[in-house]
């Protein structure tokens, strides 16, 4: 299973960005995919949003209200994170992860991690 992020870069504050996470090699109908953010100098990743498929239903949770919107193209297993009105504090490495088991909300336990994509917001 591979997760590859794309769409990051250098963006001026106030702008928008759409990150993509392409999942390959995964063939189950259940999963949770999450976006995380690691700020510069921070050890931990902060969870941003999740989309899960469990018993045929889709569950979505956005942990950072307002400017972050996660969406998915389930047919291609591509997941997006739209960020609007970017702020310098949004700078960091954005990583997508996949958990084999489905679930509601943003459960723990992700077996697969992408390498991450850098987003730098300047004012």
CSV table of C-alpha atoms in Angstrom, one decimal:
chain,number,residue,atom,x,y,z
A,1,UNK,CA,0.0,0.0,0.0
A,2,UNK,CA,1.3,3.4,-1.0
A,3,UNK,CA,0.1,6.9,-0.2
A,4,UNK,CA,1.5,9.8,-2.2
A,5,UNK,CA,0.7,13.4,-1.4
A,6,UNK,CA,0.9,16.2,-3.8
A,7,UNK,CA,-0.2,19.8,-4.3
A,8,UNK,CA,1.9,21.5,-1.7
A,9,UNK,CA,4.2,24.5,-2.2
A,10,UNK,CA,4.8,28.1,-1.3
A,11,UNK,CA,1.6,30.2,-1.0
A,12,UNK,CA,0.8,33.7,0.0
A,13,UNK,CA,-1.4,34.2,3.0
A,14,UNK,CA,-5.0,34.5,2.1
A,15,UNK,CA,-4.6,32.1,-0.8
A,16,UNK,CA,-6.0,28.6,-1.2
A,17,UNK,CA,-4.5,25.2,-1.8
A,18,UNK,CA,-5.8,21.7,-2.5
A,19,UNK,CA,-3.7,18.8,-1.4
A,20,UNK,CA,-4.1,15.4,-2.9
A,21,UNK,CA,-3.4,12.0,-1.5
A,22,UNK,CA,-3.3,9.1,-3.9
A,23,UNK,CA,-3.7,5.6,-2.4
A,24,UNK,CA,-2.6,2.6,-4.4
A,25,UNK,CA,-2.4,-1.1,-3.6
A,26,UNK,CA,-5.3,-1.1,-1.2
A,27,UNK,CA,-8.3,-3.3,-2.1
A,28,UNK,CA,-10.6,-3.4,0.9
A,29,UNK,CA,-14.0,-1.6,1.1
A,30,UNK,CA,-13.3,-0.3,4.6
A,31,UNK,CA,-10.8,2.2,5.7
A,32,UNK,CA,-10.2,5.6,7.3
A,33,UNK,CA,-8.0,8.1,5.6
A,34,UNK,CA,-6.8,11.1,7.6
A,35,UNK,CA,-4.9,14.2,7.0
A,36,UNK,CA,-2.3,15.4,9.5
A,37,UNK,CA,-0.2,18.5,9.9
A,38,UNK,CA,3.2,18.7,11.5
A,39,UNK,CA,4.3,22.3,12.2
A,40,UNK,CA,7.9,23.3,11.9
A,41,UNK,CA,9.9,22.1,15.0
A,42,UNK,CA,6.9,20.1,16.3
A,43,UNK,CA,7.4,16.4,17.0
A,44,UNK,CA,3.8,15.4,16.8
A,45,UNK,CA,1.4,15.5,14.0
A,46,UNK,CA,-2.0,17.2,14.5
A,47,UNK,CA,-4.9,15.5,13.0
A,48,UNK,CA,-6.8,17.7,10.6
A,49,UNK,CA,-9.6,15.7,8.9
A,50,UNK,CA,-10.8,12.1,8.3
A,51,UNK,CA,-13.0,10.2,5.9
A,52,UNK,CA,-14.0,6.7,6.7
A,53,UNK,CA,-15.9,4.0,5.0
A,54,UNK,CA,-17.6,1.5,7.5
A,55,UNK,CA,-20.3,-0.9,6.7
A,56,UNK,CA,-20.9,0.8,3.4
A,57,UNK,CA,-21.4,4.2,4.9
A,58,UNK,CA,-19.1,7.2,4.6
A,59,UNK,CA,-18.2,9.2,7.7
A,60,UNK,CA,-16.4,12.5,7.7
A,61,UNK,CA,-14.9,14.5,10.5
A,62,UNK,CA,-13.2,17.9,10.2
A,63,UNK,CA,-11.2,18.6,13.4
A,64,UNK,CA,-10.1,22.1,12.3
A,65,UNK,CA,-13.4,23.9,11.6
A,66,UNK,CA,-13.9,26.4,8.9
A,67,UNK,CA,-10.9,26.6,6.5
A,68,UNK,CA,-10.2,22.9,6.0
A,69,UNK,CA,-12.3,20.6,3.9
A,70,UNK,CA,-11.6,17.0,3.1
A,71,UNK,CA,-13.2,15.2,0.2
A,72,UNK,CA,-12.6,12.0,-1.6
A,73,UNK,CA,-12.9,10.3,-5.0
A,74,UNK,CA,-13.6,6.8,-3.7
A,75,UNK,CA,-13.4,5.2,-7.1
A,76,UNK,CA,-9.8,6.3,-7.5
A,77,UNK,CA,-8.9,6.3,-3.8
A,78,UNK,CA,-7.8,9.9,-4.1
A,79,UNK,CA,-8.3,12.1,-1.1
A,80,UNK,CA,-8.2,15.9,-1.0
A,81,UNK,CA,-7.7,18.5,1.6
A,82,UNK,CA,-8.8,22.0,0.5
A,83,UNK,CA,-7.4,24.8,2.6
A,84,UNK,CA,-8.7,28.3,2.2
A,85,UNK,CA,-7.6,31.7,3.6
A,86,UNK,CA,-4.2,30.3,4.3
A,87,UNK,CA,-2.3,31.7,7.3
A,88,UNK,CA,1.4,31.5,8.1
A,89,UNK,CA,0.5,29.2,11.0
A,90,UNK,CA,-0.7,26.6,8.4
A,91,UNK,CA,2.9,26.1,7.4
A,92,UNK,CA,4.0,22.6,7.9
A,93,UNK,CA,4.2,19.1,6.5
A,94,UNK,CA,0.9,17.6,5.6
A,95,UNK,CA,0.7,13.8,5.7
A,96,UNK,CA,-2.1,11.5,4.8
A,97,UNK,CA,-2.5,8.1,6.5
A,98,UNK,CA,-4.7,5.1,6.0
A,99,UNK,CA,-6.2,2.7,8.6
A,100,UNK,CA,-7.3,-0.7,7.4
A,101,UNK,CA,-10.3,-0.9,9.6
A,102,UNK,CA,-13.3,1.4,9.0
A,103,UNK,CA,-14.6,3.7,11.7
A,104,UNK,CA,-16.5,6.7,12.6
A,105,UNK,CA,-14.8,10.1,13.0
A,106,UNK,CA,-11.0,10.1,13.4
A,107,UNK,CA,-10.1,6.8,15.2
A,108,UNK,CA,-6.6,5.9,16.2
A,109,UNK,CA,-4.3,3.4,14.6
A,110,UNK,CA,-3.1,4.1,11.0
A,111,UNK,CA,-1.0,1.4,9.5
A,112,UNK,CA,0.1,3.3,6.4
A,113,UNK,CA,1.6,6.8,6.1
A,114,UNK,CA,2.6,8.9,3.2
A,115,UNK,CA,5.9,10.8,3.1
A,116,UNK,CA,4.2,14.1,3.4
A,117,UNK,CA,4.1,17.3,1.4
A,118,UNK,CA,5.4,20.7,2.5
A,119,UNK,CA,3.2,23.7,2.6
A,120,UNK,CA,4.7,27.1,3.3
A,121,UNK,CA,2.6,30.2,3.8
A,122,UNK,CA,4.2,33.6,3.7
A,123,UNK,CA,2.7,36.9,4.5
